[in-house]
Coordinates of C-alpha atoms in Angstrom, one line a residue:
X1 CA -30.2 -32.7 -4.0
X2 CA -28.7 -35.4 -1.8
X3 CA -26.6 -34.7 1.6
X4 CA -23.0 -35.1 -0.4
X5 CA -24.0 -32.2 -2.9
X6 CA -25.0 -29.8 0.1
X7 CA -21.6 -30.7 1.8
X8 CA -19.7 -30.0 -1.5
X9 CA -21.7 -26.7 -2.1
X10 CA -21.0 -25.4 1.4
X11 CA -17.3 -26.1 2.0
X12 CA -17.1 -24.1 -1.6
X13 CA -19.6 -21.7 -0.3
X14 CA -18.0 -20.8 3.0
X15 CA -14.4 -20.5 1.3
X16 CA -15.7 -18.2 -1.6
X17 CA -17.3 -15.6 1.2
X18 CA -14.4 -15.1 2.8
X19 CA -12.5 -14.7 -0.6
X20 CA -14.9 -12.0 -1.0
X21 CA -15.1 -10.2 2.5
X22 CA -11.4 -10.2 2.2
X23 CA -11.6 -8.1 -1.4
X24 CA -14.8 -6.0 -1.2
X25 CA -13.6 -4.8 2.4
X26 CA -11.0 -2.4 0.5
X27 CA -13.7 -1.0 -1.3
X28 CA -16.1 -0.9 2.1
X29 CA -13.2 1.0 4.1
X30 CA -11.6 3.2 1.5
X31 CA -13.0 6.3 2.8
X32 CA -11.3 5.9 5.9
X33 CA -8.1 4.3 4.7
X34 CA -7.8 6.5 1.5
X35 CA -6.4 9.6 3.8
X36 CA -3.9 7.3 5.3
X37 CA -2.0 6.4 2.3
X38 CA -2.9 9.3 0.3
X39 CA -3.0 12.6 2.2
X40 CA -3.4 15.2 -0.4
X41 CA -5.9 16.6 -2.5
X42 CA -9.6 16.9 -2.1
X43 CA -11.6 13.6 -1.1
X44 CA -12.6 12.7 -4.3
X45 CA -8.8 12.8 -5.5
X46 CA -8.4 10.8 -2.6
X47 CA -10.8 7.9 -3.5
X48 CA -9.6 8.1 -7.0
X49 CA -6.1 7.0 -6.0
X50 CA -7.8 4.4 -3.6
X51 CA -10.0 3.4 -6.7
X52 CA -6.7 3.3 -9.2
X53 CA -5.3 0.4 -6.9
X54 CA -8.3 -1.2 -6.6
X55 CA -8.5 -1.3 -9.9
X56 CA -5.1 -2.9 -10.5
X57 CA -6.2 -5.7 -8.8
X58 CA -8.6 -6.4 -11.6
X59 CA -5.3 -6.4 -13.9
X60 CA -3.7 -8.9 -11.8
X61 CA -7.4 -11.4 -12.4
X62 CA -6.5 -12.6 -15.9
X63 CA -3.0 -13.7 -14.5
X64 CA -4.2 -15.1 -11.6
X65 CA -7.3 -16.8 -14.3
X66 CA -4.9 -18.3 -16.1
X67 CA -2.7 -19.3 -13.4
X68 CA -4.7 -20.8 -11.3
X69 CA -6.9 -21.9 -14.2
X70 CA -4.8 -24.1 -15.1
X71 CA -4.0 -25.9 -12.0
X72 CA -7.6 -26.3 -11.5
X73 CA -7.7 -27.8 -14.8
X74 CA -4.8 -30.0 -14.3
X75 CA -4.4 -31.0 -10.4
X76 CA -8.2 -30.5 -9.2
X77 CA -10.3 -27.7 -8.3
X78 CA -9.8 -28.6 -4.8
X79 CA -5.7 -27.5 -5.4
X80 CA -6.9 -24.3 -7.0
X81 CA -9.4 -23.5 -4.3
X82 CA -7.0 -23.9 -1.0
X83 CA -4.3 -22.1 -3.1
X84 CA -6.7 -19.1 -3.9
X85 CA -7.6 -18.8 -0.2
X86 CA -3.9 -19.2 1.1
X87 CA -2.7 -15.9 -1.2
X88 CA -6.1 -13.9 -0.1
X89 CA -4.8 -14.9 3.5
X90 CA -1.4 -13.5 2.9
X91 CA -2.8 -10.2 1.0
X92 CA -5.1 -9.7 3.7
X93 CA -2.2 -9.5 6.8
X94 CA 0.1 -7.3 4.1
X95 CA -3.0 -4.6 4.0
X96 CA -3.4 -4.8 8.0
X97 CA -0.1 -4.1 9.0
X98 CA 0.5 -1.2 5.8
X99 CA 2.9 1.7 7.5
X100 CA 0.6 5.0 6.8
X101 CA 2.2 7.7 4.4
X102 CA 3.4 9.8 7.9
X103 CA 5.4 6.7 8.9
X104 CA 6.8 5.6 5.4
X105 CA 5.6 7.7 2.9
X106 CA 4.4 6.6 -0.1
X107 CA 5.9 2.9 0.8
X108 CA 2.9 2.4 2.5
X109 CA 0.7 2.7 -0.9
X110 CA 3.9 0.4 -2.5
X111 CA 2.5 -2.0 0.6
X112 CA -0.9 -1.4 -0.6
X113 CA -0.6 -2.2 -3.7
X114 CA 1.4 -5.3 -3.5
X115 CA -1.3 -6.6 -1.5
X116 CA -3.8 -5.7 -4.0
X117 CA -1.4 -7.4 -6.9
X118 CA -1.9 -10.7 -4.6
X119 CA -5.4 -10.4 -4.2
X120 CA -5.7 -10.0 -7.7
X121 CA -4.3 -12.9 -8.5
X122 CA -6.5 -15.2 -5.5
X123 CA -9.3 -13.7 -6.8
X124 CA -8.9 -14.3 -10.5
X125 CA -8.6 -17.9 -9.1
X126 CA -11.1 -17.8 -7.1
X127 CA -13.7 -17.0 -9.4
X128 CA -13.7 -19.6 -11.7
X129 CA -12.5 -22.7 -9.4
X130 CA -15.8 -21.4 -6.9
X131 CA -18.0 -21.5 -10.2
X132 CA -16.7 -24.9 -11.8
X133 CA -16.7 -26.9 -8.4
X134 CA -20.4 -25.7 -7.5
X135 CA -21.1 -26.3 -11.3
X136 CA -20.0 -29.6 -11.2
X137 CA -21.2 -30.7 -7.8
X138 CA -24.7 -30.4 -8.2
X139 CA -27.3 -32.6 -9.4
X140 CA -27.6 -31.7 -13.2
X141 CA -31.3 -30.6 -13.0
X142 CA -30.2 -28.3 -10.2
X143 CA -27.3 -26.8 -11.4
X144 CA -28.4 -23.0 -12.0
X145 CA -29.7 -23.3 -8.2
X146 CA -26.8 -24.7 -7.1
X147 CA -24.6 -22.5 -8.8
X148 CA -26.5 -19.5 -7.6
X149 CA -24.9 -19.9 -4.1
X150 CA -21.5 -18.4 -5.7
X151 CA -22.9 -15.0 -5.4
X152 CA -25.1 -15.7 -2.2
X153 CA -21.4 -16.4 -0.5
X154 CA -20.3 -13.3 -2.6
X155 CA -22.5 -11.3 -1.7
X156 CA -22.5 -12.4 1.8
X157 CA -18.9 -11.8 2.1
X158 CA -19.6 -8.1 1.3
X159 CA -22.6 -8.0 3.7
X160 CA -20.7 -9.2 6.7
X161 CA -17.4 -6.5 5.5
X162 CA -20.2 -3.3 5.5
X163 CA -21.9 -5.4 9.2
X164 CA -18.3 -4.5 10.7
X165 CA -18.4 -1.2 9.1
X166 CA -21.6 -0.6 10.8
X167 CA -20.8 -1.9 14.2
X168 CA -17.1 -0.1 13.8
X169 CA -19.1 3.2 12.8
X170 CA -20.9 3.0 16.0
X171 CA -18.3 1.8 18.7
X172 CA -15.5 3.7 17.3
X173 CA -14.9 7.8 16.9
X174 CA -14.9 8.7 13.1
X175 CA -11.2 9.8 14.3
X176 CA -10.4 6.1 15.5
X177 CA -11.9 4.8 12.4
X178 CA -9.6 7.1 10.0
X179 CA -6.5 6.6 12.1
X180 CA -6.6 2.8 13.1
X181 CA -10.1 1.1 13.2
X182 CA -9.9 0.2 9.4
X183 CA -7.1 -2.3 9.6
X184 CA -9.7 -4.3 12.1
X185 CA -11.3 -6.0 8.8
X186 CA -8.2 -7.1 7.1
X187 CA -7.6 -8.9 10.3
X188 CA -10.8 -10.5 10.8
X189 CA -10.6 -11.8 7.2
X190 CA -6.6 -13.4 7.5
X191 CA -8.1 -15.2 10.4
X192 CA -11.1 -16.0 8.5
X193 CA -8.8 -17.1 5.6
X194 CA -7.3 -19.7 8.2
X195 CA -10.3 -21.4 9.1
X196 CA -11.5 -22.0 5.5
X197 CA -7.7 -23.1 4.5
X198 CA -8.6 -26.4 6.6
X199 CA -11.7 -26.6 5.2
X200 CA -10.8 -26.5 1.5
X201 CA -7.7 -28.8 2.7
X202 CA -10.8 -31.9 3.6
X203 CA -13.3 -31.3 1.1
X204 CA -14.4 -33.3 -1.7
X205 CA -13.5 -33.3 -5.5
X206 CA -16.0 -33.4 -7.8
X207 CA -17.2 -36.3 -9.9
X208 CA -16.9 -35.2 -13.2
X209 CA -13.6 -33.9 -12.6
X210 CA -12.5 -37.3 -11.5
X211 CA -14.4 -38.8 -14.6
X212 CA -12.5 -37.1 -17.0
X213 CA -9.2 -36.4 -15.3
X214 CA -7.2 -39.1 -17.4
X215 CA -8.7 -37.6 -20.7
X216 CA -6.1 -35.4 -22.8
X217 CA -3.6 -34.9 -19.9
X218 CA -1.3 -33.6 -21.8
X219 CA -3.1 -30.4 -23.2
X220 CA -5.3 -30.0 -19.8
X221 CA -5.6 -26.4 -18.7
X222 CA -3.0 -25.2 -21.5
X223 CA -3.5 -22.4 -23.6
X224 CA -3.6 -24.6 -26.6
X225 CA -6.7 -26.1 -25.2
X226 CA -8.5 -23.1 -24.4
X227 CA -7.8 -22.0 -28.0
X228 CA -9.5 -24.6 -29.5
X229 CA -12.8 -23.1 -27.7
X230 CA -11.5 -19.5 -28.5
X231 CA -15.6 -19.2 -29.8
X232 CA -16.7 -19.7 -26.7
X233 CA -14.0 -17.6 -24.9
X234 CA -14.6 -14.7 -26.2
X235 CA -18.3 -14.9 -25.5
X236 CA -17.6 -15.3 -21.8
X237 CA -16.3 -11.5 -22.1
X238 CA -19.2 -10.4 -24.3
X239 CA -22.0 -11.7 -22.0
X240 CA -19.9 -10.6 -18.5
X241 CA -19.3 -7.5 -19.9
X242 CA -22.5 -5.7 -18.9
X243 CA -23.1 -7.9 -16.0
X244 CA -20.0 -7.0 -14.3
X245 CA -20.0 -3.3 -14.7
X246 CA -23.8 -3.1 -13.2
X247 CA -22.7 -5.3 -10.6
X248 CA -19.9 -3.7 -9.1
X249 CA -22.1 -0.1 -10.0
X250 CA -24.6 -1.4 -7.7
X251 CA -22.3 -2.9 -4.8
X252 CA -19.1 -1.5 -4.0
X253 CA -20.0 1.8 -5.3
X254 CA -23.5 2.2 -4.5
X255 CA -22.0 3.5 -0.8
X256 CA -19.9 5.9 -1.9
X257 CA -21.7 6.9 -4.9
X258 CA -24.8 7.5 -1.6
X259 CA -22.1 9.1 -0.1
X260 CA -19.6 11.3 -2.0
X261 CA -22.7 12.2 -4.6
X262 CA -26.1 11.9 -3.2
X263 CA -24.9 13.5 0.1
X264 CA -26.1 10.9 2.4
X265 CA -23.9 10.4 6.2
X266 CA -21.6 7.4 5.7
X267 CA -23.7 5.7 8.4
X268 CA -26.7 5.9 6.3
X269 CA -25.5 5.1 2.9
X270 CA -23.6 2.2 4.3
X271 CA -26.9 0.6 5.9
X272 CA -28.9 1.3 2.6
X273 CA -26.3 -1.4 0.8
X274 CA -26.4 -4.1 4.0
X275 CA -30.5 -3.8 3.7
X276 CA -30.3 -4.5 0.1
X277 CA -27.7 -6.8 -0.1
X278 CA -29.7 -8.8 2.1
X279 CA -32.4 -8.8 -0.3
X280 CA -30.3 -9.5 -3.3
X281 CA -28.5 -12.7 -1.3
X282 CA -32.1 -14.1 -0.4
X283 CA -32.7 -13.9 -4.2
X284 CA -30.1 -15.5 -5.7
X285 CA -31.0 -19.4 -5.5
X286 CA -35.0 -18.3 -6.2
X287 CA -33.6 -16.8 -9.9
X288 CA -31.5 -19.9 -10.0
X289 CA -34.3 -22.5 -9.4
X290 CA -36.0 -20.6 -12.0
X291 CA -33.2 -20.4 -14.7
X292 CA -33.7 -24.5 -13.8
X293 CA -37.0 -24.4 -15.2
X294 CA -37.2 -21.8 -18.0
X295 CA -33.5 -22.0 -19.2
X296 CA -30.7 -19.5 -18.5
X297 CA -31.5 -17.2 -21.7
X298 CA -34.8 -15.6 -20.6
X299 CA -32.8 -14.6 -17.3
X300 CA -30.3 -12.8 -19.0
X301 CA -32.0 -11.1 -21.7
X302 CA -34.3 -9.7 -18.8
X303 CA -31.2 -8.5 -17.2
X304 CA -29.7 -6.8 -20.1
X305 CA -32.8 -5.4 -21.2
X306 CA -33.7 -3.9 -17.4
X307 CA -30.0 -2.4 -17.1
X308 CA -30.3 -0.8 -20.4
X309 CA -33.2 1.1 -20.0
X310 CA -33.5 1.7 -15.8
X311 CA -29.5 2.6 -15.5
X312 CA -30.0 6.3 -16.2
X313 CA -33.0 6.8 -14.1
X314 CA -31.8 4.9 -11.5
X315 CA -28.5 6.4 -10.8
X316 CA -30.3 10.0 -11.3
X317 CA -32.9 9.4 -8.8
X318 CA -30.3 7.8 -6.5
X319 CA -29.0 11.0 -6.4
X320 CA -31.6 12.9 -5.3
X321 CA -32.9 10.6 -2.9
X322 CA -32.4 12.2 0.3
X323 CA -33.2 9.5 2.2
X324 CA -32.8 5.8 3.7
X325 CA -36.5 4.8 2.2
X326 CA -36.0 6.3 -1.2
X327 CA -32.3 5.3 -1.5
X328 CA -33.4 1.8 -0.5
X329 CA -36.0 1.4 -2.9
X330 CA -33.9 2.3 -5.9
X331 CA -30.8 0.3 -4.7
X332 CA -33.3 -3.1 -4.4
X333 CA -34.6 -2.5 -7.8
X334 CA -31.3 -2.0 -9.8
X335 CA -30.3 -5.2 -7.9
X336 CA -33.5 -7.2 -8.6
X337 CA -32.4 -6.6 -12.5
X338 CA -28.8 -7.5 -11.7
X339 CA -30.0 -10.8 -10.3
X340 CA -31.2 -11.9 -13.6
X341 CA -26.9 -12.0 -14.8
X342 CA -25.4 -12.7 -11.0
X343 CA -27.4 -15.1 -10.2
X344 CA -27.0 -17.8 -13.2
X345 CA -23.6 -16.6 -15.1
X346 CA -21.2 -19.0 -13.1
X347 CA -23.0 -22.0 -14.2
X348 CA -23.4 -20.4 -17.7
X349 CA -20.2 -20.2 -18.3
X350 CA -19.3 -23.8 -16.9
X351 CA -21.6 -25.1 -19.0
X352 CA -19.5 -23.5 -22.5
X353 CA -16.3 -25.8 -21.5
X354 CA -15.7 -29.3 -21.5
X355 CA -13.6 -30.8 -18.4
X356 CA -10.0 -30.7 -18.9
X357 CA -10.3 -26.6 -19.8
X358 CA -13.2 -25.9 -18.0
X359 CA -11.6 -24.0 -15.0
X360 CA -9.0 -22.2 -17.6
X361 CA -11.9 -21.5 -20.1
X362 CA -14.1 -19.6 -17.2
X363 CA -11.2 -17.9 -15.5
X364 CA -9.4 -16.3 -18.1
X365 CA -11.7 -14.2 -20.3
X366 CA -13.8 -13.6 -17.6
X367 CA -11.1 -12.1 -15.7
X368 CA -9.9 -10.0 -18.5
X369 CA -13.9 -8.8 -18.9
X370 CA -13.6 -7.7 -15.4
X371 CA -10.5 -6.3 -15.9
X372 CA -11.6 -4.1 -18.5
X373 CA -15.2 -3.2 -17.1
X374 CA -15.7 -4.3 -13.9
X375 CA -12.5 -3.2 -11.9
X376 CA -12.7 0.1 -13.7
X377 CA -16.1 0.7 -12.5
X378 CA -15.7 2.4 -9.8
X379 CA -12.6 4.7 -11.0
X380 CA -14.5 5.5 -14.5
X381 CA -17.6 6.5 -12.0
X382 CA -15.0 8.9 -10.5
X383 CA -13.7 9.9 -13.7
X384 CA -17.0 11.2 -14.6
X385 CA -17.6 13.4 -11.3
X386 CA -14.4 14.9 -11.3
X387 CA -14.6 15.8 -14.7
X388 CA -17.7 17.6 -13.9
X389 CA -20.7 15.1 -16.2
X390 CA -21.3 12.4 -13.7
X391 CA -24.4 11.6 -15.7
X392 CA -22.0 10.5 -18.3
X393 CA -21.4 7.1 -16.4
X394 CA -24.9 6.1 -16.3
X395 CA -24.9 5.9 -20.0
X396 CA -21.7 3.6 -20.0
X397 CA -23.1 1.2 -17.9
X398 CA -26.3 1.2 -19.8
X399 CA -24.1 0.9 -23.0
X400 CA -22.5 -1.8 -21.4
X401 CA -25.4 -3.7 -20.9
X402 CA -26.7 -3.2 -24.7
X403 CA -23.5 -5.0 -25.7
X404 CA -24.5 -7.8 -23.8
X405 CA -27.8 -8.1 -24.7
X406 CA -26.9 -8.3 -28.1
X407 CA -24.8 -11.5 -27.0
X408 CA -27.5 -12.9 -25.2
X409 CA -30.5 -12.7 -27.7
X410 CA -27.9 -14.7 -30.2
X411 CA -26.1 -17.4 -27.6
X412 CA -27.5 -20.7 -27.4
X413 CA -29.2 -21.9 -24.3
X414 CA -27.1 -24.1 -22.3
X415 CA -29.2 -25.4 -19.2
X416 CA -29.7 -29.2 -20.7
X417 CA -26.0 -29.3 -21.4
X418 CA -24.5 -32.6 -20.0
X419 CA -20.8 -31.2 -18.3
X420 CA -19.6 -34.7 -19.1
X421 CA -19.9 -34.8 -22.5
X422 CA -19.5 -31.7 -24.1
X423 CA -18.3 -31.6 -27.7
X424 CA -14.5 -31.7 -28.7
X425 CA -15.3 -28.7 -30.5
X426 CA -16.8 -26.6 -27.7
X427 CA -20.1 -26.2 -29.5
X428 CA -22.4 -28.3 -27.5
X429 CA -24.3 -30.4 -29.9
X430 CA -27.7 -32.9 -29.5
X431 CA -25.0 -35.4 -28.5
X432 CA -23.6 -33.3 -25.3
X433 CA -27.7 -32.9 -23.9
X434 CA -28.9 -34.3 -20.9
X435 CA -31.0 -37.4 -21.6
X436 CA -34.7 -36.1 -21.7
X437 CA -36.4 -37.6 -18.6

C-alpha cells in the first residue's frame, strides 16, 4: 500500500483507540467506581447496576448508528468521524467530574448515565464511520488487512485503559483507587479526545466516497435507502451476533469474570487481559492479510465453529484456573478463535453496501446486534451468577455463535467485491467484482 493509504489508516486508527479507551475504561474501572455510585448490596449487585448502565449505552448505538450514519453517508466520513470523537470527549469529562452517591445521591448515577447515553451514541458512530473510512481507504487487494487495524486500535484502546489500571493498582492504595483514583482515566481520555479532534479535523476523505458523492443525493444515508438493502441489513445482525457476544465475553468481562468468579486478585486478573490483549492486537492484520488471500468466509466459519464448541470448556476451565499461566493460556485461545470474526467483520460488512448508504447500512443493524447481544453481555453473565447457574451463560454465548454460523456457511463471499460498483440492488453481482488481475 502506498504512503497516502498508511496516512488515511492511521489518522482513522489513532482516533478510533481513543474512542475506545474512552468506552471500555468504564468497564476496566467499575469495580472501583461501582461502590461510589451504588453503595448498597453485595458486590455483585453492585457490578450489576454498574453493568445495567453500561449496558444502556448499547441502546443508545442504533441511534447514534443511524444518526451519525447518515451524516457519514451524506456530508463525509470525515464529518461523522470528528463528530463521534467530539461527543466521546464530552462523555468522557461528564464521567470525571460525576458527584459520588454521599455528595448527591443517586444524581451522581443520573450523571453517570447521561454520560453513558452520549457515549452511546459516539460510539454507535464510531463504529461504522472507523470501518467504512479504513474500508474504503485501502488498496482493494488489501482491504481485509487494512481493515483489520479497526480492532488493533480497538483493542489497543482497551490495552492502554487496563496499562493505567495496572500502573494505578500499583502507585495508588486500593482505598485511593475506590475513592478518587478512578476518575484519572476519564481524564486522560477527554484530553486524548482533544488531540485526535485536530487530527480528524486535517485528514483525508476517501476516494470512493468522493467518486460517488453526487450519485442519488437525494436518498443518501436515508432510511429509504437502507431499505432497499433491508437483505443485507438484517444479515449484518445475524453474522455480528455471535461475534459480538464472544468478543465482549472475552474482553471487558474476562477481568471480572477472573475476578468476581475464578477468584483471582484484581491485580492478577487484570494483567492476564493486558498479556493477551497484546497477543490478540498483534494478530489482527496477520488474520486480515489472510482473509486477503483465502476470502473472508473460511475466517468466519472457523470462528463460529471454534466458539461453538470451545465456549463451555473455556469459561469452565477459566474458572478453575488458579493462576496467571493457566488463566493466560485459556484467555489467548478463546481470543485466537475470536480473531477469526474481529478481525475481518468491518470490512465485511462494508463490502454488503454500496456508497451513498454504506456508513448507514453498517451502523445501524450492527448497532442494534450489539445492542441486543453484545452490551448485554456482561449483565446476562451476571444474571447467570446471581441466579446461582453461571454455567448457563456459557451455553448462550455458544448458542450465539451457532446462529452465526448458520449465516456464515450460507452468505456469499465478498472479498473481490469492487466498493465502487456495487449493484443497485445490494446483491453484489459478476458486474460489481474486482477485475481479475
Amino acid at each position: 500500500m502506498g504512503r497516502e493509504h498508511w496516512k488515511k489508516i492511521w489518522v482513522g486508527s489513532a482516533g478510533n483507540m481513543v474512542e475506545w479507551f474512552d468506552w471500555f475504561v468504564y468497564a476496566s474501572f467499575a469495580t472501583y467506581f461501582a461502590g461510589a455510585f451504588f453503595p448498597e448490596g453485595d458486590d455483585t449487585a453492585k457490578l450489576m447496576n454498574t453493568a445495567g448502565i453500561f449496558a444502556v449505552g448499547f441502546f443508545m448505538r442504533p441511534v447514534g448508528g443511524w444518526l451519525l450514519g447518515r451524516v457519514g453517508d451524506r456530508r463525509g466520513r470525515k464529518a461523522a468521524l470528528t463528530l463521534t470523537v467530539t461527543l466521546m470527549s464530552a462523555s468522557a469529562v461528564l464521567i470525571a467530574i460525576a458527584p459520588t452517591y454521599a455528595v448527591a445521591g443517586y444524581g451522581g448515577a443520573v450523571v453517570l448515565l447521561v454520560a453513558r447515553l452520549l457515549q452511546g451514541l459516539s460510539v454507535g458512530g464510531e463504529y461504522a464511520a472507523s470501518a467504512t473510512y479504513l474500508t474504503e481507504a485501502s488498496a482493494p487487494r488489501h482491504r481485509g488487512f487494512a481493515s483489520s487495524f479497526q480492532y488493533v486500535s480497538m483493542t489497543a484502546g482497551q490495552i492502554l485503559g487496563l496499562g493505567l489500571l495496572l500502573v494505578l493498582q500499583h502507585t495508588l492504595s486500593a482505598d485511593a483507587l475506590h475513592a478518587w483514583g478512578w476518575r484519572i482515566p476519564f481524564v486522560v481520555g477527554a484530553l486524548g479526545a482533544a488531540v485526535v479532534f485536530y487530527l480528524r479535523r486535517t485528514m483525508l476523505e476517501t476516494e470512493v466516497y468522493e467518486e460517488g458523492s453526487g450519485a442519488d443525493s437525494g436518498d443518501r444515508g436515508t432510511l429509504k435507502a437502507l431499505w432497499a438493502h433491508k437483505r443485507e441489513a438484517f444479515l449484518v445482525v445475524a453474522l455480528t451476533m455471535g461475534g459480538t457476544v464472544a468478543y465482549y465475553t472475552y474482553t471487558t468481562y474476562l477481568t471480572k469474570y477472573l475476578s468476581n468468579s475464578a477468584g483471582l486478585p484484581k491485580q492478577t486478573a487484570t494483567l492476564v487481559s493486558f498479556c493477551a490483549l497484546i497477543v490478540f492486537a498483534c494478530l489482527q492484520p496477520l488474520a486480515g492479510r489472510l482473509s486477503d488471500r483465502i476470502g473472508r468466509r473460511p475466517l468466519l466459519i472457523t470462528f463460529a465453529l471454534g466458539s461453538t464448541l470451545l465456549t463451555v470448556p473455556i469459561l469452565a476451565m477459566l474458572k478453575h484456573a488458579g493462576s496467571f499461566w493457566p488463566a493466560l493460556g485459556l484467555s489467548l485461545l478463546a481470543l485466537v478463535v475470536v480473531t477469526g470474526y474481529t478481525s475481518i467483520n468491518a470490512c465485511v460488512k462494508a463490502e454488503l453496501f454500496p456508497t451513498g448508504v454504506r456508513a448507514l447500512g453498517v451502523a445501524l443493524p450492527y448497532a442494534i446486534a450489539n445492542a441486543l447481544f453484545g452490551g448485554t453481555a456482561e449483565y446476562v453473565a451476571l444474571w447467570f451468577k446471581d441466579a446461582g447457574v453461571e454455567s448457563g451463560f456459557s451455553w448462550y454465548v455458544a448458542g450465539c455463535a451457532a446462529v452465526s454460523l448458520v449465516v456464515y456457511l450460507a452468505m456469499r463471499e465478498t472479498r473481490d467485491i469492487d466498493l465502487g460498483r456495487v449493484g443497485a440492488t445490494g446483491s453484489p453481482s459478476e458486474r460489481d467484482r474486482l477485475p481479475v488481475s
